[in-house]
Structures are given as C-alpha cells and as structure tokens.
Tab-separated table of C-alpha atoms in Angstrom:
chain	number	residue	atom	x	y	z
A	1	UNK	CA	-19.204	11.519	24.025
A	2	UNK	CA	-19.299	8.477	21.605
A	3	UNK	CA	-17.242	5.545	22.396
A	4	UNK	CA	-16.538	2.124	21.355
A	5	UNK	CA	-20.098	0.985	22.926
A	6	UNK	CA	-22.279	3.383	21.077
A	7	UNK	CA	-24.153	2.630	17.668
A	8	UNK	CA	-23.723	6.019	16.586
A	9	UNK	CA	-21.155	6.495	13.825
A	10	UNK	CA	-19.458	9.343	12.080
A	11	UNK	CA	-19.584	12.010	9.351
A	12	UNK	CA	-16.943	11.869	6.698
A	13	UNK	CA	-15.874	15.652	5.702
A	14	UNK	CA	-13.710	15.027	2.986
A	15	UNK	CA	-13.907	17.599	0.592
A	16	UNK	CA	-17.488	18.254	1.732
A	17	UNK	CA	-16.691	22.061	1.566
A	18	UNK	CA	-15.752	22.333	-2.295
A	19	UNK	CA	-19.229	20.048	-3.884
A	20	UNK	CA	-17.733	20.121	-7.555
A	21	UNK	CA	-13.985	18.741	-6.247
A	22	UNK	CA	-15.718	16.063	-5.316
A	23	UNK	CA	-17.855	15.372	-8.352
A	24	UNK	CA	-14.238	15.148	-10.040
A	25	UNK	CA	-12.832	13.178	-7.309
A	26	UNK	CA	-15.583	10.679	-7.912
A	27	UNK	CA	-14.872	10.228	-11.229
A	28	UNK	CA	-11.106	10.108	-10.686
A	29	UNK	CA	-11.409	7.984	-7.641
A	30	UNK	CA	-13.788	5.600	-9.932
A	31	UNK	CA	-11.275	5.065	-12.701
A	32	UNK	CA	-8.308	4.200	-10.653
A	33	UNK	CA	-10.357	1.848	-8.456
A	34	UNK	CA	-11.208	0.172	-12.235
A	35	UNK	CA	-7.679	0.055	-13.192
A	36	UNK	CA	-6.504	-1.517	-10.003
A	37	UNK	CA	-8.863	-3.894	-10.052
A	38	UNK	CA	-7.601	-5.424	-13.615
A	39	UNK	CA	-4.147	-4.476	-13.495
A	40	UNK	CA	-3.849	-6.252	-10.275
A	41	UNK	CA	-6.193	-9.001	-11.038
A	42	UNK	CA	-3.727	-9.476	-14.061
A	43	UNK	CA	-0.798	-9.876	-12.237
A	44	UNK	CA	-2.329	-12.101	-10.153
A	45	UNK	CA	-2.999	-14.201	-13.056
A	46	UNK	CA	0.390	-14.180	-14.892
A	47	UNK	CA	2.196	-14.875	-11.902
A	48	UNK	CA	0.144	-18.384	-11.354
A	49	UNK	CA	-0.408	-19.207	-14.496
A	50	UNK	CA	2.897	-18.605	-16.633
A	51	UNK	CA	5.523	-20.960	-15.090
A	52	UNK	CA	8.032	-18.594	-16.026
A	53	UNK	CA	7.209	-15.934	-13.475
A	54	UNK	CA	7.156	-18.782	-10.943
A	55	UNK	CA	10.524	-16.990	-8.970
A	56	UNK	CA	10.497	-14.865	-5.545
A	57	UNK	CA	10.440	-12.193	-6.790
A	58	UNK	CA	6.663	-12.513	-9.018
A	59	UNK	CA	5.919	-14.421	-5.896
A	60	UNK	CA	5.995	-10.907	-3.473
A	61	UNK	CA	4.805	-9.334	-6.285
A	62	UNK	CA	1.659	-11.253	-6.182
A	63	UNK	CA	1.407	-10.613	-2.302
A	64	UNK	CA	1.748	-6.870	-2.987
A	65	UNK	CA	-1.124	-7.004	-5.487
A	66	UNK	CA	-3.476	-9.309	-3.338
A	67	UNK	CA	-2.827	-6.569	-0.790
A	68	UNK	CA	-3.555	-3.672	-2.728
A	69	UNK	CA	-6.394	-5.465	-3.996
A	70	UNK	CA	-7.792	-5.621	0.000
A	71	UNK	CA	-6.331	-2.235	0.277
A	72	UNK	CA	-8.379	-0.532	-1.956
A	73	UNK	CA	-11.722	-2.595	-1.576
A	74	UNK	CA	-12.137	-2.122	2.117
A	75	UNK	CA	-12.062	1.905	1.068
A	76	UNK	CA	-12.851	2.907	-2.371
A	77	UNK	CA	-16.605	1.450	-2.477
A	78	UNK	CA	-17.555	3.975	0.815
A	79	UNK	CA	-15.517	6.456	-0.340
A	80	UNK	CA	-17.380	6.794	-3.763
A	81	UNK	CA	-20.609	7.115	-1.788
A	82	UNK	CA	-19.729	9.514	0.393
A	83	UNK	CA	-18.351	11.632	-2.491
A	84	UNK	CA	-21.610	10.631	-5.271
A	85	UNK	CA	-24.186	11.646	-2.378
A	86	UNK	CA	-25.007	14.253	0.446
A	87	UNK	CA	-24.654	11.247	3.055
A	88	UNK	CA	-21.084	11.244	4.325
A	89	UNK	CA	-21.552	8.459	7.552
A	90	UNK	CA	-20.043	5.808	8.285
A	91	UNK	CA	-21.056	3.389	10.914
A	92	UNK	CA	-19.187	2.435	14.298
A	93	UNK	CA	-18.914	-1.111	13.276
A	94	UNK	CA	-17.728	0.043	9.355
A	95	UNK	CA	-15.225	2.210	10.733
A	96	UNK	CA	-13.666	-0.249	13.075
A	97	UNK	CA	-13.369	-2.867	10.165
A	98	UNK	CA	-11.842	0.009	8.051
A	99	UNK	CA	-9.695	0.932	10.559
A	100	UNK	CA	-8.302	-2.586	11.372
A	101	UNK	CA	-8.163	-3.814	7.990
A	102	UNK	CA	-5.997	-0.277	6.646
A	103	UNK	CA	-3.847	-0.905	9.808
A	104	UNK	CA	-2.876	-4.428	8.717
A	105	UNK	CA	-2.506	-4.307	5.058
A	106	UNK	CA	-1.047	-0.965	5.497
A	107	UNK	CA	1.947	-2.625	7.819
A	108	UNK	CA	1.946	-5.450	6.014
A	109	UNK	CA	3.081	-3.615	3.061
A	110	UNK	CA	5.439	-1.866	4.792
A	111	UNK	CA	7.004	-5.144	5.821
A	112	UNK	CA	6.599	-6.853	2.008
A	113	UNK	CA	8.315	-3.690	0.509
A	114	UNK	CA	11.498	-4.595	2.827
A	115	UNK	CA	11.351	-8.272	1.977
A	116	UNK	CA	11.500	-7.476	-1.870
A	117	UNK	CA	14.376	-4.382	-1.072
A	118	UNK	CA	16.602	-7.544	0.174
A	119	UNK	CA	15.451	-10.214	-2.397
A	120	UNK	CA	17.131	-7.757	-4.923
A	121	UNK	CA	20.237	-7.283	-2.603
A	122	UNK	CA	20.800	-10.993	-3.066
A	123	UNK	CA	19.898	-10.764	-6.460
A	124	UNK	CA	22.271	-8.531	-7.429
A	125	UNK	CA	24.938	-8.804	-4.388
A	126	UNK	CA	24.933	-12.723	-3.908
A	127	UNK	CA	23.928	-13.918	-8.284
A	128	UNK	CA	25.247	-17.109	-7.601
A	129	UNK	CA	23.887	-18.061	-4.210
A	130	UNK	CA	20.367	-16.159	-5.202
A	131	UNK	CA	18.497	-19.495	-5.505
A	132	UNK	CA	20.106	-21.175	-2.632
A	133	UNK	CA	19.663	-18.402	-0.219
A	134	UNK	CA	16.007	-17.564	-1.824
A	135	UNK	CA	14.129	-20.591	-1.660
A	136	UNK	CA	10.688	-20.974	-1.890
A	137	UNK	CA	10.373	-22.024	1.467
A	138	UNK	CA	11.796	-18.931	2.796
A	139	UNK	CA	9.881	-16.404	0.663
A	140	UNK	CA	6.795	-18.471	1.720
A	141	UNK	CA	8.176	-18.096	5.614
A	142	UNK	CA	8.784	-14.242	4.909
A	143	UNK	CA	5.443	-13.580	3.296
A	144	UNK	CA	3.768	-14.865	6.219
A	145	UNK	CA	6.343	-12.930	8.952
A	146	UNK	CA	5.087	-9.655	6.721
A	147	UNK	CA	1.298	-10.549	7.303
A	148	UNK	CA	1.334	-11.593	10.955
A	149	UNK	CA	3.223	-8.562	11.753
A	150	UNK	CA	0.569	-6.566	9.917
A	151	UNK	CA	-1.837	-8.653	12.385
A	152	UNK	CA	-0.174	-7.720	15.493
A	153	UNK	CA	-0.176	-4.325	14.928
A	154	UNK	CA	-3.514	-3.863	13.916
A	155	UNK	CA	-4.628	-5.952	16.967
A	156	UNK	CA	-1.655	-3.627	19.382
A	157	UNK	CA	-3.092	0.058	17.737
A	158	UNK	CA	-7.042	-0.247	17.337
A	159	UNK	CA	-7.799	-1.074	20.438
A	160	UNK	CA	-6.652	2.006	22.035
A	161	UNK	CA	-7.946	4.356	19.115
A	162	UNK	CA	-11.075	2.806	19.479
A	163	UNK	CA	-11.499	3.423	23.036
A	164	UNK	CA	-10.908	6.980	23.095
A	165	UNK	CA	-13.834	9.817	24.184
A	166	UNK	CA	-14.738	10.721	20.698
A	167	UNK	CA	-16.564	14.760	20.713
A	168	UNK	CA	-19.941	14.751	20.046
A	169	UNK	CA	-20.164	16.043	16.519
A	170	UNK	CA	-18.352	13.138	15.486
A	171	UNK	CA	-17.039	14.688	12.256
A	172	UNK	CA	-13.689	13.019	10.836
A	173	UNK	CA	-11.899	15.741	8.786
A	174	UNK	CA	-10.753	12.921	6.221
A	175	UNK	CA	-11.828	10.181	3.161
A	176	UNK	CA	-11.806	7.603	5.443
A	177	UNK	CA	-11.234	6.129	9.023
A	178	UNK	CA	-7.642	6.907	10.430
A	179	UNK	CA	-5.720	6.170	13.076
A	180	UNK	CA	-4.596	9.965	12.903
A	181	UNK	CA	-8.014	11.554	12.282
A	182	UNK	CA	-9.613	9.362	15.177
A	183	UNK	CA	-7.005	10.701	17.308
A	184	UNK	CA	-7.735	14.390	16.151
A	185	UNK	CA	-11.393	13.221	17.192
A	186	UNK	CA	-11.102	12.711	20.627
A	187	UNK	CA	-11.928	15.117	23.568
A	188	UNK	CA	-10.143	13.443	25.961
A	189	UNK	CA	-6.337	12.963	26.507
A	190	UNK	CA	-4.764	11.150	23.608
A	191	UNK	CA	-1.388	11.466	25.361
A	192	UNK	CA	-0.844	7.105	25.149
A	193	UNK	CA	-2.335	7.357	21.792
A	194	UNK	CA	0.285	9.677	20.258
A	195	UNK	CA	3.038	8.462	21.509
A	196	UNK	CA	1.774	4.728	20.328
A	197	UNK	CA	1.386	6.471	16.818
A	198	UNK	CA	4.831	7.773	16.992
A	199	UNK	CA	6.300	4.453	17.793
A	200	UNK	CA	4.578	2.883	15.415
A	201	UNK	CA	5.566	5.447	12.995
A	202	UNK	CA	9.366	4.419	13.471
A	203	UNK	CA	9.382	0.877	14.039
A	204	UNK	CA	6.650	0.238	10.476
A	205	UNK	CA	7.676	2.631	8.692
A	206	UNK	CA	11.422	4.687	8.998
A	207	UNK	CA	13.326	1.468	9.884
A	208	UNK	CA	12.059	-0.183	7.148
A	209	UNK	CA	12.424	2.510	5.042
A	210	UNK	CA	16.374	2.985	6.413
A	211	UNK	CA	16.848	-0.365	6.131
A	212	UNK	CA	15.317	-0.315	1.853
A	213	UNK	CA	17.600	2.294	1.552
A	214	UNK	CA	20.503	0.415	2.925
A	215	UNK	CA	19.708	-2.264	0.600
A	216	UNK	CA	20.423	-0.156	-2.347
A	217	UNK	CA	23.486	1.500	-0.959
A	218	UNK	CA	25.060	-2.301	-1.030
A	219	UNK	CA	22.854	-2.574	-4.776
A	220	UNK	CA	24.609	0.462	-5.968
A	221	UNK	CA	28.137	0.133	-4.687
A	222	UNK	CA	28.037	-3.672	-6.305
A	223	UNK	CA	26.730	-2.153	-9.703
A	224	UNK	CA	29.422	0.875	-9.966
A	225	UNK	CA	31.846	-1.949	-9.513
A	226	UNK	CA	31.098	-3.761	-12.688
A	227	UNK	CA	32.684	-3.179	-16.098
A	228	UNK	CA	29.687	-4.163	-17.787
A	229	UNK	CA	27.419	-1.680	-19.398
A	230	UNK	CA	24.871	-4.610	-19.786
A	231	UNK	CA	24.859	-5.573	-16.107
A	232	UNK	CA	24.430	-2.022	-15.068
A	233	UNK	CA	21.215	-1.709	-17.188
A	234	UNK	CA	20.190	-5.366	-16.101
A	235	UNK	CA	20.660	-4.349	-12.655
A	236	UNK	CA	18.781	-0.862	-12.960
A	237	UNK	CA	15.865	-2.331	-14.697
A	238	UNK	CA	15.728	-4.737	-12.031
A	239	UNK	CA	14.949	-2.270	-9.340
A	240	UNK	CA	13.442	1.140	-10.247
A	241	UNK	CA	10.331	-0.343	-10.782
A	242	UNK	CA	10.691	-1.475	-7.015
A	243	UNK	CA	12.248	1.618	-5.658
A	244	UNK	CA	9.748	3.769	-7.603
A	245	UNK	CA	6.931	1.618	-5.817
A	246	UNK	CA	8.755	2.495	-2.074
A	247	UNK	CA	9.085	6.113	-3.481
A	248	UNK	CA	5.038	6.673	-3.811
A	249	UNK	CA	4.431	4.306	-1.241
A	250	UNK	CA	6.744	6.029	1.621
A	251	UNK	CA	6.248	9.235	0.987
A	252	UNK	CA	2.683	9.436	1.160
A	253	UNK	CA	2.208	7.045	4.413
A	254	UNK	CA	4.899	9.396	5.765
A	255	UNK	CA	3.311	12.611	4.963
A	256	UNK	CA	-0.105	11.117	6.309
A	257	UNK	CA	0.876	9.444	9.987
A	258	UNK	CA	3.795	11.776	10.656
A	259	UNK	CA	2.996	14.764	9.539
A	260	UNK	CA	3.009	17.803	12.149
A	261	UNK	CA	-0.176	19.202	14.278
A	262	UNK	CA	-1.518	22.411	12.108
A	263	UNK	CA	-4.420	23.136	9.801
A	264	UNK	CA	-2.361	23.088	6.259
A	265	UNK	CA	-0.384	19.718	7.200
A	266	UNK	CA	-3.847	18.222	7.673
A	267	UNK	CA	-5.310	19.900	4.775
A	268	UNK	CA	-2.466	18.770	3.111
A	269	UNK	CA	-2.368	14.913	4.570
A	270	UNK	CA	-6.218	14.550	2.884
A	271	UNK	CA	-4.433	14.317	-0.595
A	272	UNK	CA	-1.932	11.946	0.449
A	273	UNK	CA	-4.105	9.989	2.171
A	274	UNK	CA	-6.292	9.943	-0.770
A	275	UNK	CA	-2.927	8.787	-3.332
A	276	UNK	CA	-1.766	6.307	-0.697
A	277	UNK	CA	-5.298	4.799	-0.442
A	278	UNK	CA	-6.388	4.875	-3.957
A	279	UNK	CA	-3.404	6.017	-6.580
A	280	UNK	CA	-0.626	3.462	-5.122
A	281	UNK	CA	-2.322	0.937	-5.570
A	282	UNK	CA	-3.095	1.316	-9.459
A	283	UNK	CA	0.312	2.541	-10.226
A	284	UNK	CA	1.910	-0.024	-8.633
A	285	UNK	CA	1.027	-2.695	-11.477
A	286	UNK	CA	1.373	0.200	-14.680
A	287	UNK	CA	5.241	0.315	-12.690
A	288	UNK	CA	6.030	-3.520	-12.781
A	289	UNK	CA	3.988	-4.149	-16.270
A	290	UNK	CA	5.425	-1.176	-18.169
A	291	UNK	CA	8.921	-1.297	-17.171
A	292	UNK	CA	9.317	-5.348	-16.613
A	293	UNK	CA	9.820	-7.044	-19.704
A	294	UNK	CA	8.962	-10.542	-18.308
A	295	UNK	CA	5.580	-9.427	-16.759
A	296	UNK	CA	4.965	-8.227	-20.807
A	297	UNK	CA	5.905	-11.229	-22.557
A	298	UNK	CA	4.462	-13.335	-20.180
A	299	UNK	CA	0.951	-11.494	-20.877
A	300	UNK	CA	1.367	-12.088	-24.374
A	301	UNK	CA	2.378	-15.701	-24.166
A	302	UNK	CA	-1.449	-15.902	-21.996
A	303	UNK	CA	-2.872	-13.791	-25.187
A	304	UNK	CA	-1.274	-15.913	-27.471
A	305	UNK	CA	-2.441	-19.232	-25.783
A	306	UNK	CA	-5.636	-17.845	-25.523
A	307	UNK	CA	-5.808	-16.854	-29.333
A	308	UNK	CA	-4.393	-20.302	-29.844
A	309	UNK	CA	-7.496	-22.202	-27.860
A	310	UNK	CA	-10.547	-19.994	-29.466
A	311	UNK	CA	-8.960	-20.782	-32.812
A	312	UNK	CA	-8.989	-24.199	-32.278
C-alpha cells in the first residue's frame, strides 16, 4: 500500500494509451494555457487600471480571473510534461499541493459564480438600490466569504483522500490529481470518502447552481415585464456572458465529481476534466471581452494612453 507517509508518488495515465492524442493535446493544452495567461492577465489590468471598470461587478470579475489564473498554473505546467515525455509521475508531496489547491479554487469558484448570479439580480431587479445594496464593502466581505469557504473545504476533503490505502501500482487513470480518481485508487473501503464526495457535491456545487438559476428566474420574469426593447437587450447583454461562464463551468465540474461508477463515464470524465481544468479558464475572458462592450473600450482607452505616452 502507499499512504500519506510514503515518498513514493504516482503515475499519471492520461491518454498514455493513444501516444499521438497526446502529442495534439500538448499542443492544444499549450495554446490555451498561453491565452489564459494574457487574456486573464489583461483583465486583471483593465479592471485596476481604468477607473471606469472600478464597479462590483469588474471587481468579481477580477477574482474569477486571479482564480483561474491559480487554477490553471498549479496544473497545466505538469500536465504538459507528462504529455511532452514518457515520464507520467507525480510526487506525493506535488499531488497533495495539486489536490488542495484544485479543491479550493475549484469551490471557491463555485461560490464567486453565485455571488456574481445575485450582483446581477440586484442589478437588474433592485436598479435603483444597486449601489446602496452593492457596496464595496460588501463585495469585498463576499469575495472573502467565497475564498475562506474554498479554504474550509479543501482543509474538510484532503485530509481524508489523502489518508486512504492507495493499491500498489499507484496508477491514476486521469490528467491530474483528483479527489475522484484518488478515491478510484484506493484498496481499502472508501465508504466515508464517497459519501463526503457526494455531500460535497450538493452543498458546492447543485445548491449553488439551483440557487444561479433562481437568480435568473427573478432576472427573467423582471425583463419580460418591461416595455422596453432597449432594456431587454441591456439586460441580456448583461448576463449571457455570465450565464455562459456557469454553463461551461457547471457542466463540466458536474460531469467530473458526479458522474456514475463505469468505465465510459470515467473515460468520458478525462475530457471534462481536461475542459474544466484548462478550456474554462481561457474562455472565460474571450466571453466577458468579446461580448462586454466596457471591458473593449476600456482596452482601447489603455491602447490609446499607451500610444499617447510613446508618442510623447
């Protein structure tokens, strides 16, 4: 057995089985981590330097790229490794980091997504008490509920994972270190495990989901009861980018940590683990730059001023 005392670490299968999917994978897997790294980055940027974009809602936005800048760093660099070269391990000490890290951010998100679902609610719902009820003080307050929440879990779920009787060949069928694909490890009797999973699974992710989802009933009901053509497309361009950013985001966590026990679901749960891990977070700034007309003028008023500065 290997447990959480032993130096030895673990294979990463991946794709191992299909050499020239991975040589693609590498490349693809490559690229996005590029493009979330500036697109990110760039938000980042806009959102503290253009005073403009200084409102809650560029403010989560901003969390939600620092996080998927974490996100993807604590994976993507091993990941490309294990898919360039022959070597697929990953040490004891790597893994646990991994696996803590993806746990927190991975809540965390969870938690952000359903603090931006109701900052639009009172956007569109409440207009005229939006800046009273939305202060900076509370979205600071509700930033850092999302992120010690994140904490707690991680610090609640590892733990246990990492105690279990791992089998001896030590081979996790996945990209990367899992809560799920631990489990699937052990030899022993993941019984508390499971059922710590599955409560997880409800509390971080379908209540939060339900509760997004409520959001937008109330969004929608408010909209259809306008006359005004020009508030309904106001209001619509004001959250699709948002709900298409819960749409990629839930269903691939959902299809990765509650997803049921047979070969093709797990098969299957490799790619979405993969898009959750790596493509969410690069689409998630194309989403809010391409469709959010502030986010683009504000990055031409920064090319502008820089344009301005060199020419002068």
């Amino acid at each position: 057995m290997v447990n959480q005392s032993s130096p030895v670490g673990f294979l990463l299968l991946g794709f191992s089985e299909h050499p020239r999917l991975e040589k693609v994978l590498f490349v693809v897997v490559l690229c996005s981590y590029l493009l979330t790294l500036l697109g990110n980055t760039l938000i980042l940027l806009l959102s503290t330097l253009d005073p403009r974009l200084h409102s809650p809602m560029y403010f989560f936005l901003s969390n939600l790229s620092f996080l998927d800048l974490c996100f993807t760093t604590t994976c993507v660099p091993q990941m490309l490794l294990n898919l360039w070269g022959p070597a697929k391990t990953i040490s004891f000490l790597g893994c646990s980091v991994q696996l803590f890290i993806f746990m927190l951010l991975g809540t965390t998100e969870c938690i952000l997504l359903t603090i931006m679902a109701f900052d639009r609610y009172v956007a569109v719902c409440q207009p005229l008490h939006y800046a009273t009820i939305i202060h900076p003080g509370l979205c600071r307050q509700l930033a850092g509920v999302a992120w010690a929440i994140g904490l707690v879990q991680s610090i609640v779920q590892i733990p246990p994972t990492l105690k279990l009787p791992f089998c001896p060949h030590r081979q996790i069928d996945d990209f990367l270190c899992e809560v799920p694909s631990l489990i699937r490890l052990s030899c022993g009797d993941t019984t508390f495990n499971e059922i710590q999973l599955a409560v997880a699974g409800v509390i971080f992710l379908l209540v939060p989901l339900s509760l997004i989802l409520v959001s937008y009933g109330f969004i929608a009901r408010a909209v259809l009861k306008t006359n005004s053509s020009k508030g309904c497309r106001k209001a619509f361009g004001t959250c699709s980018s948002h709900l298409i950013v819960v749409t990629l985001f839930y269903s691939s966590v959902i299809a990765v940590y509650l997803q049921p026990k047979n070969p093709y679901a797990q098969e299957r749960g490799k790619f979405f683990g993969l898009f959750y891990a790596v493509g969410t977070p690069t689409l998630n700034p194309l989403v809010y730059t391409l469709r959010n007309k502030e986010v683009k003028r504000a990055f031409w008023r920064l090319l502008r001023k820089d344009t301005d500065s060199g020419e002068s």
